Short mmCIF file of C-alpha atoms and ligand atoms in Angstrom, two decimals:
data_model
loop_
_atom_site.label_atom_id
_atom_site.label_comp_id
_atom_site.label_asym_id
_atom_site.label_seq_id
_atom_site.Cartn_x
_atom_site.Cartn_y
_atom_site.Cartn_z
CA MET A 1 7.93 -3.79 -2.25
CA GLY A 2 4.55 -2.83 -0.81
CA GLY A 3 3.18 0.70 -0.61
CA ALA A 4 4.69 1.46 2.81
CA THR A 5 8.15 0.07 1.88
CA PHE A 6 8.61 -1.36 5.36
CA PRO A 7 12.03 -3.10 5.41
CA THR A 8 11.72 -6.85 4.71
CA HIS A 9 14.65 -7.83 6.93
CA VAL A 10 12.88 -6.29 9.95
CA LYS A 11 9.68 -8.23 9.23
CA LEU A 12 11.71 -11.40 8.85
CA SER A 13 13.50 -10.96 12.19
CA PRO A 14 10.71 -10.86 14.79
CA PRO A 15 11.87 -10.84 18.43
CA ALA A 16 11.97 -14.22 20.18
CA ASP A 17 8.97 -13.33 22.38
CA LYS A 18 6.76 -12.77 19.32
CA PRO A 19 6.44 -16.13 17.57
CA ILE A 20 4.89 -16.00 14.10
CA ASP A 21 2.46 -18.75 13.14
CA THR A 22 0.95 -17.21 9.99
CA LEU A 23 2.40 -15.69 6.86
CA ILE A 24 -0.03 -13.75 4.69
CA LEU A 25 0.94 -12.86 1.16
CA ASN A 26 -0.63 -9.63 0.01
CA GLY A 27 -2.03 -10.01 -3.50
CA VAL A 28 -4.43 -7.11 -3.06
CA GLU A 29 -3.55 -4.11 -5.15
CA CYS A 30 -2.90 -1.37 -2.56
CA GLU A 31 -4.73 1.39 -4.46
CA PRO A 32 -7.11 2.01 -7.34
CA TYR A 33 -5.45 2.37 -10.80
CA LEU A 34 -2.47 0.15 -9.87
CA THR A 35 -2.12 -3.26 -11.54
CA SER A 36 1.58 -4.06 -11.04
CA ASP A 37 0.98 -6.81 -8.44
CA HIS A 38 -1.78 -8.31 -10.57
CA ARG A 39 0.55 -8.47 -13.58
CA LEU A 40 3.33 -10.04 -11.52
CA MET A 41 0.95 -12.66 -10.11
CA LEU A 42 -0.05 -13.69 -13.63
CA GLU A 43 3.49 -13.77 -14.99
CA GLU A 44 5.54 -15.12 -12.07
CA PRO A 45 3.26 -17.24 -9.85
CA LYS A 46 5.86 -19.97 -9.35
CA LYS A 47 8.57 -17.54 -8.31
CA ILE A 48 6.21 -15.81 -5.86
CA LEU A 49 5.09 -19.10 -4.29
CA LEU A 50 8.63 -20.44 -3.94
CA GLY A 51 9.64 -17.11 -2.38
CA MET A 52 6.71 -17.50 0.00
CA GLN A 53 7.95 -20.95 0.96
CA ILE A 54 11.38 -19.47 1.79
CA ILE A 55 9.81 -16.73 3.92
CA LEU A 56 7.63 -19.27 5.74
CA ARG A 57 10.74 -21.24 6.62
CA ILE A 58 12.67 -18.15 7.79
CA LEU A 59 9.78 -17.25 10.10
CA ASN A 60 9.21 -20.83 11.18
CA ALA A 61 5.50 -20.19 10.53
CA LYS A 62 2.99 -22.99 10.07
CA VAL A 63 0.27 -21.37 7.95
CA GLY A 64 0.66 -19.71 4.56
CA ALA A 65 -2.27 -17.74 3.15
CA ILE A 66 -2.61 -15.54 0.08
CA GLY A 67 -5.23 -12.79 -0.09
CA ILE A 68 -6.39 -11.73 -3.57
CA GLU A 69 -9.41 -9.53 -4.37
CA ASN A 70 -12.21 -11.27 -6.28
CA ASN A 71 -11.95 -8.89 -9.25
CA LYS A 72 -8.79 -10.82 -10.21
CA PRO A 73 -10.26 -14.30 -10.91
CA ASP A 74 -7.39 -15.09 -13.31
CA ALA A 75 -4.81 -14.53 -10.54
CA ILE A 76 -6.85 -16.58 -8.05
CA GLU A 77 -7.19 -19.43 -10.54
CA THR A 78 -3.49 -19.27 -11.49
CA PHE A 79 -2.34 -19.38 -7.87
CA ARG A 80 -4.64 -22.29 -6.96
CA ARG A 81 -3.39 -24.23 -9.97
CA VAL A 82 0.33 -23.60 -9.31
CA ILE A 83 -0.07 -24.37 -5.58
CA SER A 84 -1.55 -27.73 -6.53
CA GLU A 85 1.16 -28.40 -9.15
CA LEU A 86 3.92 -27.63 -6.65
CA ASN A 87 2.08 -29.45 -3.86
CA LEU A 88 2.43 -26.51 -1.46
CA PRO A 89 0.39 -26.22 1.77
CA PHE A 90 -0.90 -22.70 0.98
CA LYS A 91 -4.48 -21.46 0.75
CA VAL A 92 -5.79 -18.70 -1.50
CA PHE A 93 -8.46 -16.39 -0.05
CA SER A 94 -10.76 -14.60 -2.48
CA LEU A 95 -11.53 -11.23 -0.88
CA HIS A 96 -14.16 -8.56 -1.48
CA VAL A 97 -13.02 -5.57 -3.51
CA LYS A 98 -12.83 -2.88 -0.91
CA TYR A 99 -10.42 -0.03 -0.22
CA PRO A 100 -8.09 -0.25 1.76
CA GLN A 101 -8.22 -4.07 1.70
CA GLY A 102 -4.47 -4.14 0.98
CA ALA A 103 -3.56 -2.39 4.27
CA GLU A 104 -1.87 -4.84 6.64
CA LYS A 105 -4.29 -4.67 9.52
CA GLN A 106 -7.33 -4.90 7.24
CA LEU A 107 -5.84 -7.84 5.35
CA ILE A 108 -5.07 -9.76 8.56
CA LYS A 109 -8.67 -9.24 9.70
CA ALA A 110 -10.06 -10.38 6.34
CA VAL A 111 -7.87 -13.47 6.00
CA VAL A 112 -7.40 -14.85 9.54
CA ASP A 113 -9.94 -12.76 11.49
CA ARG A 114 -7.40 -11.35 13.95
CA THR A 115 -7.48 -7.74 15.10
CA VAL A 116 -4.18 -5.94 15.52
CA PRO A 117 -4.69 -3.67 18.56
CA ALA A 118 -4.04 0.08 18.34
CA GLY A 119 -0.34 0.90 18.45
CA LYS A 120 0.66 -2.73 17.84
CA LEU A 121 2.18 -4.54 14.87
CA PRO A 122 1.02 -7.65 12.98
CA MET A 123 3.72 -9.66 14.78
CA ASP A 124 1.81 -8.95 18.04
CA VAL A 125 -0.97 -11.22 16.73
CA GLY A 126 1.44 -13.83 15.33
CA ALA A 127 1.21 -12.70 11.70
CA VAL A 128 3.55 -11.29 9.09
CA VAL A 129 2.31 -9.77 5.83
CA GLN A 130 4.50 -9.65 2.74
CA ASN A 131 3.79 -8.22 -0.68
CA VAL A 132 3.82 -10.59 -3.67
CA GLY A 133 6.65 -8.56 -5.22
CA THR A 134 8.70 -9.06 -2.05
CA ALA A 135 8.20 -12.83 -2.24
CA ALA A 136 9.47 -12.84 -5.84
CA ALA A 137 12.46 -10.70 -4.83
CA VAL A 138 13.24 -13.04 -1.90
CA TYR A 139 13.27 -15.97 -4.32
CA ASP A 140 15.69 -14.14 -6.64
CA ALA A 141 17.92 -13.26 -3.69
CA VAL A 142 18.04 -16.80 -2.28
CA ALA A 143 17.98 -18.88 -5.48
CA TYR A 144 20.19 -16.67 -7.67
CA LYS A 145 21.93 -14.36 -5.14
CA ARG A 146 20.42 -11.56 -7.19
CA PRO A 147 19.84 -8.21 -5.48
CA LEU A 148 16.76 -6.15 -6.23
CA VAL A 149 17.58 -4.36 -9.48
CA GLU A 150 14.16 -3.95 -11.10
CA ARG A 151 10.46 -3.84 -10.34
CA VAL A 152 7.10 -3.78 -12.12
CA VAL A 153 5.72 -0.24 -12.33
CA THR A 154 2.18 0.62 -13.43
CA VAL A 155 2.21 3.73 -15.63
CA THR A 156 -1.39 4.82 -15.94
CA GLY A 157 -4.00 7.59 -16.07
CA ASN A 158 -5.41 9.97 -18.66
CA GLY A 159 -2.16 11.94 -18.82
CA ILE A 160 -0.01 9.26 -20.51
CA ASN A 161 -0.28 8.20 -24.15
CA GLU A 162 0.28 4.44 -23.73
CA PRO A 163 -0.60 3.24 -20.23
CA LYS A 164 1.07 -0.07 -19.37
CA ASN A 165 3.00 -2.05 -16.81
CA VAL A 166 6.75 -1.88 -17.30
CA LEU A 167 9.62 -3.81 -15.77
CA ALA A 168 11.89 -0.90 -14.86
CA ARG A 169 15.41 -0.95 -13.48
CA ILE A 170 15.76 0.74 -10.10
CA GLY A 171 17.22 4.17 -10.91
CA THR A 172 15.47 4.64 -14.26
CA SER A 173 14.29 8.25 -14.47
CA TYR A 174 10.58 9.01 -14.73
CA SER A 175 11.22 10.88 -17.98
CA ASP A 176 12.68 7.69 -19.56
CA VAL A 177 9.75 5.63 -18.29
CA PHE A 178 7.24 8.11 -19.76
CA GLU A 179 9.08 8.25 -23.08
CA TYR A 180 8.85 4.45 -23.25
CA CYS A 181 5.10 4.77 -22.67
CA GLY A 182 4.54 7.10 -25.64
CA GLY A 183 5.14 10.35 -23.77
CA LEU A 184 2.94 12.64 -21.69
CA CYS A 185 -0.38 13.95 -23.03
CA GLU A 186 -0.54 17.69 -23.62
CA ASP A 187 -3.09 18.28 -20.88
CA VAL A 188 -1.23 16.39 -18.12
CA GLY A 189 -1.91 18.19 -14.83
CA LYS A 190 -0.35 16.11 -12.08
CA ILE A 191 2.15 13.26 -11.69
CA ILE A 192 1.74 11.06 -8.65
CA MET A 193 4.11 8.39 -7.39
CA GLY A 194 1.77 5.65 -6.14
CA GLY A 195 -2.00 5.68 -6.34
CA PRO A 196 -4.60 8.44 -6.14
CA MET A 197 -5.34 7.94 -2.42
CA MET A 198 -1.93 7.71 -0.77
CA GLY A 199 0.50 8.64 -3.54
CA LEU A 200 2.84 11.62 -3.51
CA ALA A 201 2.67 14.41 -6.12
CA GLN A 202 5.96 14.89 -7.96
CA SER A 203 7.46 18.21 -8.97
CA SER A 204 10.12 16.91 -11.36
CA LEU A 205 10.57 14.20 -13.99
CA ASP A 206 14.21 13.87 -13.03
CA VAL A 207 13.38 11.40 -10.27
CA PRO A 208 14.37 7.71 -10.22
CA VAL A 209 12.24 4.62 -9.89
CA ILE A 210 12.89 3.17 -6.42
CA LYS A 211 11.90 -0.07 -4.66
CA GLY A 212 8.53 1.36 -3.63
CA THR A 213 7.52 2.80 -7.02
CA SER A 214 4.54 0.52 -7.59
CA GLY A 215 2.91 3.03 -9.91
CA LEU A 216 3.13 6.37 -11.66
CA LEU A 217 -0.27 7.96 -12.08
CA LEU A 218 -0.71 10.83 -14.52
CA LEU A 219 -3.86 12.89 -14.16
CA ASN A 220 -5.03 15.44 -16.69
CA GLU A 221 -5.67 19.08 -15.82
CA LYS A 222 -9.37 18.61 -15.17
CA GLU A 223 -8.79 15.69 -12.81
CA SER A 224 -6.05 17.60 -10.95
CA ARG A 225 -8.11 20.68 -10.18
CA ARG A 226 -8.31 21.45 -6.47
CA ARG A 227 -11.71 22.24 -4.98
CA GLN A 228 -12.09 25.18 -2.63
CA GLU A 229 -12.29 24.03 0.99
CA THR A 230 -15.48 25.04 2.82
CA THR A 231 -16.72 24.63 6.38
CA CYS A 232 -17.24 21.24 8.03
CA ILE A 233 -20.97 20.44 8.11
CA SER A 234 -20.59 17.64 10.68
CA CYS A 235 -22.03 15.07 8.30
CA ALA A 236 -19.83 12.32 9.85
CA ARG A 237 -19.06 10.73 6.48
CA CYS A 238 -15.35 10.81 7.31
CA ILE A 239 -16.05 8.89 10.53
CA ASP A 240 -18.21 6.31 8.74
CA VAL A 241 -15.49 5.46 6.21
CA CYS A 242 -12.42 5.44 8.46
CA PRO A 243 -11.13 1.83 8.46
CA MET A 244 -9.31 2.47 11.75
CA GLY A 245 -12.41 3.68 13.62
CA LEU A 246 -11.00 7.20 14.08
CA MET A 247 -12.73 10.58 14.05
CA PRO A 248 -10.96 12.39 11.19
CA LYS A 249 -13.13 15.50 11.59
CA MET A 250 -11.91 15.95 15.18
CA LEU A 251 -8.30 15.11 14.30
CA GLY A 252 -8.31 17.69 11.50
CA ALA A 253 -9.77 20.35 13.81
CA PHE A 254 -7.22 19.63 16.56
CA VAL A 255 -4.32 19.92 14.13
CA LYS A 256 -5.68 23.16 12.65
CA HIS A 257 -5.63 24.64 16.18
CA ASN A 258 -2.24 23.17 17.11
CA GLN A 259 -3.87 20.97 19.77
CA PHE A 260 -1.47 18.07 19.24
CA ASP A 261 -1.99 16.55 22.71
CA ASP A 262 -5.71 16.25 21.95
CA ALA A 263 -4.93 14.74 18.56
CA GLN A 264 -2.73 12.17 20.27
CA ALA A 265 -5.47 11.39 22.77
CA TYR A 266 -7.79 10.76 19.79
CA HIS A 267 -5.24 8.23 18.42
CA VAL A 268 -3.87 10.27 15.53
CA LEU A 269 -0.91 7.88 15.32
CA ASP A 270 -3.23 5.00 14.40
CA CYS A 271 -4.16 6.70 11.12
CA ILE A 272 -2.89 4.62 8.19
CA GLU A 273 -3.16 7.64 5.84
CA CYS A 274 -5.50 5.79 3.49
CA GLY A 275 -7.09 9.07 2.32
CA SER A 276 -10.68 7.78 2.52
CA CYS A 277 -11.77 10.64 4.81
CA SER A 278 -10.50 13.33 2.41
CA TYR A 279 -12.08 11.50 -0.53
CA VAL A 280 -15.60 11.51 0.93
CA CYS A 281 -15.58 14.94 2.59
CA PRO A 282 -18.24 17.14 0.91
CA ALA A 283 -16.50 20.24 2.30
CA TYR A 284 -13.27 19.25 0.47
CA ILE A 285 -11.25 19.46 3.67
CA ASN A 286 -7.84 17.88 3.13
CA LEU A 287 -8.10 15.82 6.28
CA VAL A 288 -5.32 13.36 5.50
CA HIS A 289 -2.88 16.22 4.93
CA LEU A 290 -3.76 17.73 8.31
CA ILE A 291 -3.55 14.34 10.01
CA ARG A 292 -0.15 13.57 8.46
CA PHE A 293 1.14 16.87 9.80
CA GLY A 294 -0.42 16.13 13.20
CA LYS A 295 1.30 12.74 13.32
CA SER A 296 4.69 14.26 12.56
CA GLU A 297 4.22 16.89 15.30
CA VAL A 298 3.22 14.25 17.88
CA ILE A 299 6.23 12.10 16.97
CA LYS A 300 8.54 15.13 17.16
CA LYS A 301 7.18 15.98 20.62
CA ARG A 302 7.64 12.41 21.82
CA LYS A 303 11.25 12.35 20.62
CA LYS A 304 11.99 15.63 22.40
CA ALA A 305 10.50 14.28 25.65
CA SER A 306 12.51 11.02 25.56
S1 SF4 B 401 -16.76 14.50 6.07
FE1 SF4 B 401 -16.01 16.61 6.05
S2 SF4 B 401 -17.84 17.83 6.39
FE2 SF4 B 401 -18.37 15.75 6.99
S3 SF4 B 401 -17.90 15.64 9.20
FE3 SF4 B 401 -16.08 14.95 8.13
S4 SF4 B 401 -14.83 16.81 7.96
FE4 SF4 B 401 -16.91 17.49 8.39
S1 SF4 B 402 -6.62 8.76 6.35
FE1 SF4 B 402 -8.60 9.28 7.27
S2 SF4 B 402 -9.91 7.52 6.88
FE2 SF4 B 402 -7.79 6.81 6.53
S3 SF4 B 402 -7.14 5.94 8.52
FE3 SF4 B 402 -6.52 8.10 8.51
S4 SF4 B 402 -8.21 9.17 9.50
FE4 SF4 B 402 -9.00 7.16 8.90
#
């Protein structure tokens, strides 16, 4: 149920040679604008924590930790209270508000101070991260044999008349969701599934809510305007902000010149597509778009070679 929609059953079936000692529940909203996880934490803390207990048992893990950003004091307080009421052995970590704090590798570093090496997965450092929505869904599946039929969706931005969080059935069309939220504003310019940094622009309203639809962001025309790309001025801002320690400027240049081997040598596949480099670039270079394309070319090449 997290932004990347990585399959839960895979995370819950680690190979025998990768024992898991720590389960981290992700209560950090993955992107700005989105509040669906926050809402769920306030409304269903018990369900989430009991789901977490089930996951801990499946993984045979010893430690259960929950990471929540410190701009959600009500969620932190609620979780600490319910943990104490249910007498569960879990600990809540209050984290700095920082993007992309909700990315798996960053969350593991912040909560248990372990670094997931390049090209490796959280299970390589004995950790599994699950979204709070996943924990609630696991509880429903185990306690009630109920499949995933609905999810909380944040409908937000200056392009919608009544922004709110809605509990939407999987398969509900965007147009029905928007109608329920008072309809689109006249000057709506762009509809994004997800948040402003990693979300995907949509070209139709005839699209269904799916498991990964954590939010629908509607920007107005002014906010959606594209700036004209200019030349890189080598300011290094993109390098300073990259949470993975990459050199987005170089990666973008390699991809522009079809130098995919060089991009691979500069670890293009480690990019988590957080969008921070594009956001800070004063030359308005769409670095994350170039890098995404570069990643797909490198993967294609690898598949051909194997
Ligand atoms: S932020 Fe933009 S202008 Fe600055 S070095 Fe990176 S790509 Fe070049
Ligand atoms: S999108 Fe840019 S800033 Fe984010 S991980 Fe990839 S290269 Fe780094």
